[in-house]
Amino acid sequence: MHGGATHFPFALLMVSVAFDHAGFWWRSEPRRRELHAVGFYSLLLAAAASPFAVLSGLALSKGTIMGTGALRLHHLFIWPAFSLLIGLAVWRLVVREHASSRASGYYLVLATIAAAAMMGAGYWGGEMIIGK
Amino acid sequence: MKLSLTLKGIILGSFAGLAAIGIAFAAGEMFQAKPATAPRAEEALVIPPAGTPANQGYKLFMNNCAHCHGADATGDEGPDLHGVTKSDARIADMIKHGVKGEMPRFDRKLSDADVQALIAFIHSLQDSNTHLSQPVSACLQ
């Protein structure tokens, strides 16, 4: 169940970050808004799906917060990623399209860090399942 | 004092991010089947002496196997490794090629020497009924 639930926030966060990056650098204003809209709704869906992934993971690991070995590495990445994902989603929900260019730039940096942390968590999660 | 929308977002976002982690950790406590007074799993394990193959196997076990077999090797998702009666060849085969649908294969991740070290560690579990003489962190350093 965790393996299935975890792919929704993972994929949606990647899509969100990719579209927000495209929207940040795109010149055409209408197209920028469209790209940011995709990024916004993808992020909200990722944040909404993430508690299911986290809870199923906690159930799978019998409530282990850190653990050892690959599980520990998985958790070292996933907890910051989860926290950032929820925090950034709430920030986007509050500011909507009223964010300044500078704030959007900071947002993109943090969202990219969250996506990178999510990738790290996915890698170590895969290491536990695949073992090679 | 009137806060800008961005600042409101930062405050609420930070609060939400921290709350999410707090709730997740609290949920983790609820999922834990063991009582809080139980000894940590690693503390129920005898760590082989430093410099021995079994000690190397212990380190490999903690990094690759403990999340399924338990940090004390008494089993979790995977079985208890104390009292394993299989031959070394069979254990090596299981580590290298896995068990379909149950255990991943490690032949691309672990060398033959690593597998032998793991087998030495598993053998060291057979007669280890005493408790830890040194902290886990000391052995892992």
PDB file of C-alpha atoms in Angstrom:
ATOM      1  CA  MET A   1       0.000   0.000   0.000  1.00  0.00           C
ATOM      2  CA  HIS A   2       2.829   2.402   0.859  1.00  0.00           C
ATOM      3  CA  GLY A   3       4.490   1.709  -2.473  1.00  0.00           C
ATOM      4  CA  GLY A   4       1.306   2.744  -4.281  1.00  0.00           C
ATOM      5  CA  ALA A   5       0.327   5.689  -2.087  1.00  0.00           C
ATOM      6  CA  THR A   6       3.750   7.256  -2.151  1.00  0.00           C
ATOM      7  CA  HIS A   7       3.915   7.662  -5.921  1.00  0.00           C
ATOM      8  CA  PHE A   8       1.067  10.205  -6.094  1.00  0.00           C
ATOM      9  CA  PRO A   9       2.701  12.961  -4.025  1.00  0.00           C
ATOM     10  CA  PHE A  10       6.084  12.086  -5.539  1.00  0.00           C
ATOM     11  CA  ALA A  11       4.956  12.450  -9.153  1.00  0.00           C
ATOM     12  CA  LEU A  12       2.712  15.448  -8.476  1.00  0.00           C
ATOM     13  CA  LEU A  13       5.507  17.324  -6.691  1.00  0.00           C
ATOM     14  CA  MET A  14       7.861  16.711  -9.611  1.00  0.00           C
ATOM     15  CA  VAL A  15       5.210  17.954 -12.059  1.00  0.00           C
ATOM     16  CA  SER A  16       4.531  20.984  -9.886  1.00  0.00           C
ATOM     17  CA  VAL A  17       8.198  21.966  -9.636  1.00  0.00           C
ATOM     18  CA  ALA A  18       8.762  21.427 -13.367  1.00  0.00           C
ATOM     19  CA  PHE A  19       5.787  23.586 -14.348  1.00  0.00           C
ATOM     20  CA  ASP A  20       6.639  26.296 -11.831  1.00  0.00           C
ATOM     21  CA  HIS A  21      10.193  26.431 -13.160  1.00  0.00           C
ATOM     22  CA  ALA A  22       8.837  26.727 -16.697  1.00  0.00           C
ATOM     23  CA  GLY A  23       6.396  29.426 -15.564  1.00  0.00           C
ATOM     24  CA  PHE A  24       9.143  31.345 -13.776  1.00  0.00           C
ATOM     25  CA  TRP A  25      11.336  31.591 -16.846  1.00  0.00           C
ATOM     26  CA  TRP A  26       8.656  31.850 -19.564  1.00  0.00           C
ATOM     27  CA  ARG A  27       8.332  35.297 -21.146  1.00  0.00           C
ATOM     28  CA  SER A  28       4.674  35.281 -22.225  1.00  0.00           C
ATOM     29  CA  GLU A  29       2.514  36.395 -19.265  1.00  0.00           C
ATOM     30  CA  PRO A  30      -0.645  34.393 -20.137  1.00  0.00           C
ATOM     31  CA  ARG A  31       1.443  31.263 -20.581  1.00  0.00           C
ATOM     32  CA  ARG A  32       3.273  31.922 -17.288  1.00  0.00           C
ATOM     33  CA  ARG A  33      -0.044  32.026 -15.445  1.00  0.00           C
ATOM     34  CA  GLU A  34      -1.153  28.785 -17.038  1.00  0.00           C
ATOM     35  CA  LEU A  35       2.082  27.058 -16.120  1.00  0.00           C
ATOM     36  CA  HIS A  36       1.934  28.346 -12.543  1.00  0.00           C
ATOM     37  CA  ALA A  37      -1.698  27.214 -12.304  1.00  0.00           C
ATOM     38  CA  VAL A  38      -0.637  23.678 -13.201  1.00  0.00           C
ATOM     39  CA  GLY A  39       2.159  23.929 -10.635  1.00  0.00           C
ATOM     40  CA  PHE A  40      -0.242  25.233  -7.998  1.00  0.00           C
ATOM     41  CA  TYR A  41      -2.893  22.538  -8.370  1.00  0.00           C
ATOM     42  CA  SER A  42      -0.299  19.781  -8.703  1.00  0.00           C
ATOM     43  CA  LEU A  43       1.286  20.959  -5.460  1.00  0.00           C
ATOM     44  CA  LEU A  44      -2.062  21.026  -3.662  1.00  0.00           C
ATOM     45  CA  LEU A  45      -2.854  17.503  -4.842  1.00  0.00           C
ATOM     46  CA  ALA A  46       0.627  16.338  -3.808  1.00  0.00           C
ATOM     47  CA  ALA A  47       0.154  17.844  -0.356  1.00  0.00           C
ATOM     48  CA  ALA A  48      -3.314  16.320  -0.040  1.00  0.00           C
ATOM     49  CA  ALA A  49      -2.007  12.881  -1.014  1.00  0.00           C
ATOM     50  CA  SER A  50       1.105  12.997   1.154  1.00  0.00           C
ATOM     51  CA  PRO A  51      -0.527  12.172   4.536  1.00  0.00           C
ATOM     52  CA  PHE A  52      -1.757   8.861   3.110  1.00  0.00           C
ATOM     53  CA  ALA A  53       1.756   8.036   1.950  1.00  0.00           C
ATOM     54  CA  VAL A  54       3.206   8.981   5.335  1.00  0.00           C
ATOM     55  CA  LEU A  55       0.619   7.077   7.345  1.00  0.00           C
ATOM     56  CA  SER A  56       0.941   3.959   5.202  1.00  0.00           C
ATOM     57  CA  GLY A  57       4.726   4.169   5.607  1.00  0.00           C
ATOM     58  CA  LEU A  58       4.434   4.506   9.369  1.00  0.00           C
ATOM     59  CA  ALA A  59       2.076   1.537   9.437  1.00  0.00           C
ATOM     60  CA  LEU A  60       4.510  -0.481   7.335  1.00  0.00           C
ATOM     61  CA  SER A  61       7.470   0.335   9.570  1.00  0.00           C
ATOM     62  CA  LYS A  62       5.361  -0.125  12.724  1.00  0.00           C
ATOM     63  CA  GLY A  63       5.728   3.511  13.710  1.00  0.00           C
ATOM     64  CA  THR A  64       9.469   3.785  13.205  1.00  0.00           C
ATOM     65  CA  ILE A  65      10.387   7.459  12.942  1.00  0.00           C
ATOM     66  CA  MET A  66      14.055   6.974  11.991  1.00  0.00           C
ATOM     67  CA  GLY A  67      15.158   3.311  12.105  1.00  0.00           C
ATOM     68  CA  THR A  68      18.502   2.027  10.856  1.00  0.00           C
ATOM     69  CA  GLY A  69      20.345   1.568   7.574  1.00  0.00           C
ATOM     70  CA  ALA A  70      18.357   2.251   4.413  1.00  0.00           C
ATOM     71  CA  LEU A  71      15.217   2.985   6.442  1.00  0.00           C
ATOM     72  CA  ARG A  72      17.065   5.689   8.352  1.00  0.00           C
ATOM     73  CA  LEU A  73      18.342   7.237   5.129  1.00  0.00           C
ATOM     74  CA  HIS A  74      14.823   7.071   3.681  1.00  0.00           C
ATOM     75  CA  HIS A  75      13.515   8.923   6.718  1.00  0.00           C
ATOM     76  CA  LEU A  76      16.323  11.491   6.713  1.00  0.00           C
ATOM     77  CA  PHE A  77      15.072  12.566   3.307  1.00  0.00           C
ATOM     78  CA  ILE A  78      11.342  12.080   3.661  1.00  0.00           C
ATOM     79  CA  TRP A  79      10.707  14.080   6.833  1.00  0.00           C
ATOM     80  CA  PRO A  80      12.165  17.346   5.486  1.00  0.00           C
ATOM     81  CA  ALA A  81      10.463  16.708   2.137  1.00  0.00           C
ATOM     82  CA  PHE A  82       7.091  16.114   3.779  1.00  0.00           C
ATOM     83  CA  SER A  83       7.398  19.174   5.986  1.00  0.00           C
ATOM     84  CA  LEU A  84       8.457  21.362   3.074  1.00  0.00           C
ATOM     85  CA  LEU A  85       5.684  20.017   0.872  1.00  0.00           C
ATOM     86  CA  ILE A  86       2.968  20.858   3.397  1.00  0.00           C
ATOM     87  CA  GLY A  87       4.522  24.218   4.266  1.00  0.00           C
ATOM     88  CA  LEU A  88       4.958  25.288   0.664  1.00  0.00           C
ATOM     89  CA  ALA A  89       1.438  24.188  -0.244  1.00  0.00           C
ATOM     90  CA  VAL A  90       0.003  26.301   2.570  1.00  0.00           C
ATOM     91  CA  TRP A  91       2.150  29.263   1.506  1.00  0.00           C
ATOM     92  CA  ARG A  92       0.921  28.946  -2.094  1.00  0.00           C
ATOM     93  CA  LEU A  93      -2.644  28.629  -0.867  1.00  0.00           C
ATOM     94  CA  VAL A  94      -2.316  31.871   1.100  1.00  0.00           C
ATOM     95  CA  VAL A  95      -0.534  34.024  -1.462  1.00  0.00           C
ATOM     96  CA  ARG A  96      -2.062  32.507  -4.625  1.00  0.00           C
ATOM     97  CA  GLU A  97      -0.928  34.587  -7.615  1.00  0.00           C
ATOM     98  CA  HIS A  98       0.017  37.616  -5.503  1.00  0.00           C
ATOM     99  CA  ALA A  99       3.553  36.464  -4.760  1.00  0.00           C
ATOM    100  CA  SER A 100       6.323  38.849  -5.752  1.00  0.00           C
ATOM    101  CA  SER A 101       8.953  37.750  -8.236  1.00  0.00           C
ATOM    102  CA  ARG A 102      11.507  37.535  -5.417  1.00  0.00           C
ATOM    103  CA  ALA A 103       9.183  35.449  -3.220  1.00  0.00           C
ATOM    104  CA  SER A 104       8.462  33.178  -6.175  1.00  0.00           C
ATOM    105  CA  GLY A 105      12.201  32.730  -6.657  1.00  0.00           C
ATOM    106  CA  TYR A 106      12.671  31.702  -3.019  1.00  0.00           C
ATOM    107  CA  TYR A 107       9.662  29.420  -3.345  1.00  0.00           C
ATOM    108  CA  LEU A 108      11.199  27.728  -6.377  1.00  0.00           C
ATOM    109  CA  VAL A 109      14.459  27.115  -4.542  1.00  0.00           C
ATOM    110  CA  LEU A 110      12.647  25.523  -1.595  1.00  0.00           C
ATOM    111  CA  ALA A 111      10.335  23.517  -3.854  1.00  0.00           C
ATOM    112  CA  THR A 112      13.367  22.224  -5.752  1.00  0.00           C
ATOM    113  CA  ILE A 113      14.991  21.222  -2.454  1.00  0.00           C
ATOM    114  CA  ALA A 114      11.745  19.445  -1.473  1.00  0.00           C
ATOM    115  CA  ALA A 115      11.696  17.626  -4.815  1.00  0.00           C
ATOM    116  CA  ALA A 116      15.355  16.632  -4.436  1.00  0.00           C
ATOM    117  CA  ALA A 117      14.701  15.370  -0.900  1.00  0.00           C
ATOM    118  CA  MET A 118      11.696  13.431  -2.209  1.00  0.00           C
ATOM    119  CA  MET A 119      13.916  11.849  -4.858  1.00  0.00           C
ATOM    120  CA  GLY A 120      16.426  10.877  -2.179  1.00  0.00           C
ATOM    121  CA  ALA A 121      13.651   9.328  -0.107  1.00  0.00           C
ATOM    122  CA  GLY A 122      12.378   7.488  -3.174  1.00  0.00           C
ATOM    123  CA  TYR A 123      15.855   6.178  -3.921  1.00  0.00           C
ATOM    124  CA  TRP A 124      16.380   4.769  -0.433  1.00  0.00           C
ATOM    125  CA  GLY A 125      12.825   3.454  -0.356  1.00  0.00           C
ATOM    126  CA  GLY A 126      13.598   1.603  -3.563  1.00  0.00           C
ATOM    127  CA  GLU A 127      16.818   0.289  -2.059  1.00  0.00           C
ATOM    128  CA  MET A 128      14.787  -1.385   0.671  1.00  0.00           C
ATOM    129  CA  ILE A 129      12.357  -2.963  -1.766  1.00  0.00           C
ATOM    130  CA  ILE A 130      14.672  -3.853  -4.598  1.00  0.00           C
ATOM    131  CA  GLY A 131      17.860  -4.420  -2.605  1.00  0.00           C
ATOM    132  CA  LYS A 132      20.272  -3.754  -5.440  1.00  0.00           C
TER     133      LYS A 132
ATOM    134  CA  MET B   1       0.295  45.751  12.603  1.00  0.00           C
ATOM    135  CA  LYS B   2      -0.680  44.658   9.127  1.00  0.00           C
ATOM    136  CA  LEU B   3       1.191  41.682   7.743  1.00  0.00           C
ATOM    137  CA  SER B   4       1.823  41.303   4.042  1.00  0.00           C
ATOM    138  CA  LEU B   5       0.275  38.342   2.295  1.00  0.00           C
ATOM    139  CA  THR B   6       3.703  36.817   1.689  1.00  0.00           C
ATOM    140  CA  LEU B   7       4.615  37.084   5.373  1.00  0.00           C
ATOM    141  CA  LYS B   8       1.270  35.585   6.399  1.00  0.00           C
ATOM    142  CA  GLY B   9       1.959  32.743   4.009  1.00  0.00           C
ATOM    143  CA  ILE B  10       5.430  32.185   5.467  1.00  0.00           C
ATOM    144  CA  ILE B  11       4.087  32.089   9.030  1.00  0.00           C
ATOM    145  CA  LEU B  12       1.187  29.794   8.196  1.00  0.00           C
ATOM    146  CA  GLY B  13       3.327  27.631   5.920  1.00  0.00           C
ATOM    147  CA  SER B  14       6.028  27.211   8.573  1.00  0.00           C
ATOM    148  CA  PHE B  15       3.419  26.369  11.170  1.00  0.00           C
ATOM    149  CA  ALA B  16       1.742  23.858   8.846  1.00  0.00           C
ATOM    150  CA  GLY B  17       5.051  22.214   7.918  1.00  0.00           C
ATOM    151  CA  LEU B  18       6.068  21.790  11.548  1.00  0.00           C
ATOM    152  CA  ALA B  19       2.569  20.656  12.534  1.00  0.00           C
ATOM    153  CA  ALA B  20       2.621  18.044   9.770  1.00  0.00           C
ATOM    154  CA  ILE B  21       5.870  16.600  11.122  1.00  0.00           C
ATOM    155  CA  GLY B  22       4.571  16.720  14.683  1.00  0.00           C
ATOM    156  CA  ILE B  23       1.362  14.904  13.733  1.00  0.00           C
ATOM    157  CA  ALA B  24       3.325  12.329  11.723  1.00  0.00           C
ATOM    158  CA  PHE B  25       5.651  11.649  14.684  1.00  0.00           C
ATOM    159  CA  ALA B  26       2.666  11.387  17.030  1.00  0.00           C
ATOM    160  CA  ALA B  27       1.034   8.968  14.589  1.00  0.00           C
ATOM    161  CA  GLY B  28       4.282   7.007  14.585  1.00  0.00           C
ATOM    162  CA  GLU B  29       4.027   6.621  18.354  1.00  0.00           C
ATOM    163  CA  MET B  30       0.505   5.262  17.931  1.00  0.00           C
ATOM    164  CA  PHE B  31       1.661   2.709  15.369  1.00  0.00           C
ATOM    165  CA  GLN B  32       4.369   1.395  17.678  1.00  0.00           C
ATOM    166  CA  ALA B  33       3.276  -1.928  19.088  1.00  0.00           C
ATOM    167  CA  LYS B  34       6.030  -2.132  21.699  1.00  0.00           C
ATOM    168  CA  PRO B  35       5.548  -0.403  25.041  1.00  0.00           C
ATOM    169  CA  ALA B  36       7.704   2.647  25.718  1.00  0.00           C
ATOM    170  CA  THR B  37       9.478   0.850  28.564  1.00  0.00           C
ATOM    171  CA  ALA B  38      10.782  -1.948  26.319  1.00  0.00           C
ATOM    172  CA  PRO B  39      14.533  -1.860  25.640  1.00  0.00           C
ATOM    173  CA  ARG B  40      15.612  -0.513  22.276  1.00  0.00           C
ATOM    174  CA  ALA B  41      15.860  -3.319  19.754  1.00  0.00           C
ATOM    175  CA  GLU B  42      19.574  -2.756  19.176  1.00  0.00           C
ATOM    176  CA  GLU B  43      20.170  -3.145  22.888  1.00  0.00           C
ATOM    177  CA  ALA B  44      18.988  -6.759  22.779  1.00  0.00           C
ATOM    178  CA  LEU B  45      21.709  -7.674  20.305  1.00  0.00           C
ATOM    179  CA  VAL B  46      25.247  -8.804  21.048  1.00  0.00           C
ATOM    180  CA  ILE B  47      27.628  -7.010  18.727  1.00  0.00           C
ATOM    181  CA  PRO B  48      30.498  -9.183  17.471  1.00  0.00           C
ATOM    182  CA  PRO B  49      34.025  -7.993  18.398  1.00  0.00           C
ATOM    183  CA  ALA B  50      35.460  -5.258  16.182  1.00  0.00           C
ATOM    184  CA  GLY B  51      37.682  -6.428  13.348  1.00  0.00           C
ATOM    185  CA  THR B  52      35.988  -9.803  12.920  1.00  0.00           C
ATOM    186  CA  PRO B  53      34.006 -10.846   9.817  1.00  0.00           C
ATOM    187  CA  ALA B  54      30.933 -11.092  12.003  1.00  0.00           C
ATOM    188  CA  ASN B  55      31.346  -7.459  13.016  1.00  0.00           C
ATOM    189  CA  GLN B  56      31.599  -6.463   9.356  1.00  0.00           C
ATOM    190  CA  GLY B  57      28.496  -8.560   8.767  1.00  0.00           C
ATOM    191  CA  TYR B  58      26.751  -6.753  11.604  1.00  0.00           C
ATOM    192  CA  LYS B  59      27.398  -3.403   9.932  1.00  0.00           C
ATOM    193  CA  LEU B  60      26.126  -4.727   6.616  1.00  0.00           C
ATOM    194  CA  PHE B  61      23.095  -6.175   8.384  1.00  0.00           C
ATOM    195  CA  MET B  62      22.243  -2.843  10.016  1.00  0.00           C
ATOM    196  CA  ASN B  63      22.487  -1.025   6.696  1.00  0.00           C
ATOM    197  CA  ASN B  64      20.713  -3.507   4.463  1.00  0.00           C
ATOM    198  CA  CYS B  65      18.646  -5.978   6.458  1.00  0.00           C
ATOM    199  CA  ALA B  66      17.605  -4.452   9.791  1.00  0.00           C
ATOM    200  CA  HIS B  67      14.574  -2.634   8.402  1.00  0.00           C
ATOM    201  CA  CYS B  68      12.956  -6.006   7.591  1.00  0.00           C
ATOM    202  CA  HIS B  69      14.582  -8.459  10.023  1.00  0.00           C
ATOM    203  CA  GLY B  70      14.551  -6.024  12.949  1.00  0.00           C
ATOM    204  CA  ALA B  71      17.460  -4.121  14.465  1.00  0.00           C
ATOM    205  CA  ASP B  72      17.975  -7.045  16.884  1.00  0.00           C
ATOM    206  CA  ALA B  73      17.531  -9.638  14.092  1.00  0.00           C
ATOM    207  CA  THR B  74      14.596 -11.194  15.922  1.00  0.00           C
ATOM    208  CA  GLY B  75      12.348 -10.584  12.925  1.00  0.00           C
ATOM    209  CA  ASP B  76       9.818  -7.998  11.811  1.00  0.00           C
ATOM    210  CA  GLU B  77       8.606  -8.130   8.224  1.00  0.00           C
ATOM    211  CA  GLY B  78      11.307 -10.739   7.656  1.00  0.00           C
ATOM    212  CA  PRO B  79      11.908 -13.794   9.863  1.00  0.00           C
ATOM    213  CA  ASP B  80      13.948 -14.108  13.064  1.00  0.00           C
ATOM    214  CA  LEU B  81      17.569 -14.878  12.163  1.00  0.00           C
ATOM    215  CA  HIS B  82      18.452 -16.422  15.514  1.00  0.00           C
ATOM    216  CA  GLY B  83      18.726 -20.186  15.271  1.00  0.00           C
ATOM    217  CA  VAL B  84      18.902 -20.360  11.488  1.00  0.00           C
ATOM    218  CA  THR B  85      19.621 -23.966  10.535  1.00  0.00           C
ATOM    219  CA  LYS B  86      20.161 -23.551   6.797  1.00  0.00           C
ATOM    220  CA  SER B  87      23.569 -24.300   5.265  1.00  0.00           C
ATOM    221  CA  ASP B  88      25.969 -21.474   4.444  1.00  0.00           C
ATOM    222  CA  ALA B  89      25.450 -22.139   0.738  1.00  0.00           C
ATOM    223  CA  ARG B  90      21.679 -21.847   1.136  1.00  0.00           C
ATOM    224  CA  ILE B  91      21.958 -18.643   3.170  1.00  0.00           C
ATOM    225  CA  ALA B  92      24.335 -17.182   0.585  1.00  0.00           C
ATOM    226  CA  ASP B  93      21.931 -18.133  -2.194  1.00  0.00           C
ATOM    227  CA  MET B  94      19.012 -16.482  -0.390  1.00  0.00           C
ATOM    228  CA  ILE B  95      20.972 -13.281   0.215  1.00  0.00           C
ATOM    229  CA  LYS B  96      22.219 -13.132  -3.359  1.00  0.00           C
ATOM    230  CA  HIS B  97      19.059 -14.121  -5.183  1.00  0.00           C
ATOM    231  CA  GLY B  98      16.346 -13.258  -2.688  1.00  0.00           C
ATOM    232  CA  VAL B  99      13.057 -15.031  -2.163  1.00  0.00           C
ATOM    233  CA  LYS B 100      10.433 -14.264  -4.772  1.00  0.00           C
ATOM    234  CA  GLY B 101       7.737 -12.011  -3.366  1.00  0.00           C
ATOM    235  CA  GLU B 102       9.330 -11.975   0.072  1.00  0.00           C
ATOM    236  CA  MET B 103      12.930 -10.828   0.051  1.00  0.00           C
ATOM    237  CA  PRO B 104      14.884  -8.684  -2.427  1.00  0.00           C
ATOM    238  CA  ARG B 105      18.062  -9.933  -4.052  1.00  0.00           C
ATOM    239  CA  PHE B 106      21.401  -8.411  -3.126  1.00  0.00           C
ATOM    240  CA  ASP B 107      23.768  -9.940  -5.655  1.00  0.00           C
ATOM    241  CA  ARG B 108      24.416  -6.597  -7.350  1.00  0.00           C
ATOM    242  CA  LYS B 109      24.840  -4.714  -4.114  1.00  0.00           C
ATOM    243  CA  LEU B 110      26.879  -7.084  -1.964  1.00  0.00           C
ATOM    244  CA  SER B 111      30.126  -8.815  -2.891  1.00  0.00           C
ATOM    245  CA  ASP B 112      30.872 -12.454  -2.059  1.00  0.00           C
ATOM    246  CA  ALA B 113      32.987 -11.220   0.849  1.00  0.00           C
ATOM    247  CA  ASP B 114      30.039  -9.170   2.104  1.00  0.00           C
ATOM    248  CA  VAL B 115      27.769 -12.215   1.906  1.00  0.00           C
ATOM    249  CA  GLN B 116      30.297 -14.303   3.850  1.00  0.00           C
ATOM    250  CA  ALA B 117      30.498 -11.556   6.473  1.00  0.00           C
ATOM    251  CA  LEU B 118      26.711 -11.571   6.779  1.00  0.00           C
ATOM    252  CA  ILE B 119      26.740 -15.347   7.194  1.00  0.00           C
ATOM    253  CA  ALA B 120      29.371 -14.976   9.921  1.00  0.00           C
ATOM    254  CA  PHE B 121      27.109 -12.450  11.647  1.00  0.00           C
ATOM    255  CA  ILE B 122      24.111 -14.790  11.401  1.00  0.00           C
ATOM    256  CA  HIS B 123      26.200 -17.577  12.948  1.00  0.00           C
ATOM    257  CA  SER B 124      27.209 -15.204  15.733  1.00  0.00           C
ATOM    258  CA  LEU B 125      23.526 -14.842  16.611  1.00  0.00           C
ATOM    259  CA  GLN B 126      23.118 -18.535  17.375  1.00  0.00           C
ATOM    260  CA  ASP B 127      24.647 -18.436  20.823  1.00  0.00           C
ATOM    261  CA  SER B 128      24.109 -14.805  21.699  1.00  0.00           C
ATOM    262  CA  ASN B 129      21.678 -14.699  24.551  1.00  0.00           C
ATOM    263  CA  THR B 130      23.493 -12.109  26.596  1.00  0.00           C
ATOM    264  CA  HIS B 131      23.032  -8.401  26.276  1.00  0.00           C
ATOM    265  CA  LEU B 132      24.954  -5.665  24.603  1.00  0.00           C
ATOM    266  CA  SER B 133      28.344  -4.866  26.056  1.00  0.00           C
ATOM    267  CA  GLN B 134      28.973  -1.699  24.025  1.00  0.00           C
ATOM    268  CA  PRO B 135      26.680   0.874  22.436  1.00  0.00           C
ATOM    269  CA  VAL B 136      25.711   0.381  18.801  1.00  0.00           C
ATOM    270  CA  SER B 137      27.110   3.774  17.886  1.00  0.00           C
ATOM    271  CA  ALA B 138      30.543   2.728  19.145  1.00  0.00           C
ATOM    272  CA  CYS B 139      30.570  -0.260  16.839  1.00  0.00           C
ATOM    273  CA  LEU B 140      29.353   1.668  13.809  1.00  0.00           C
ATOM    274  CA  GLN B 141      32.110   4.270  14.097  1.00  0.00           C
TER     275      GLN B 141
END
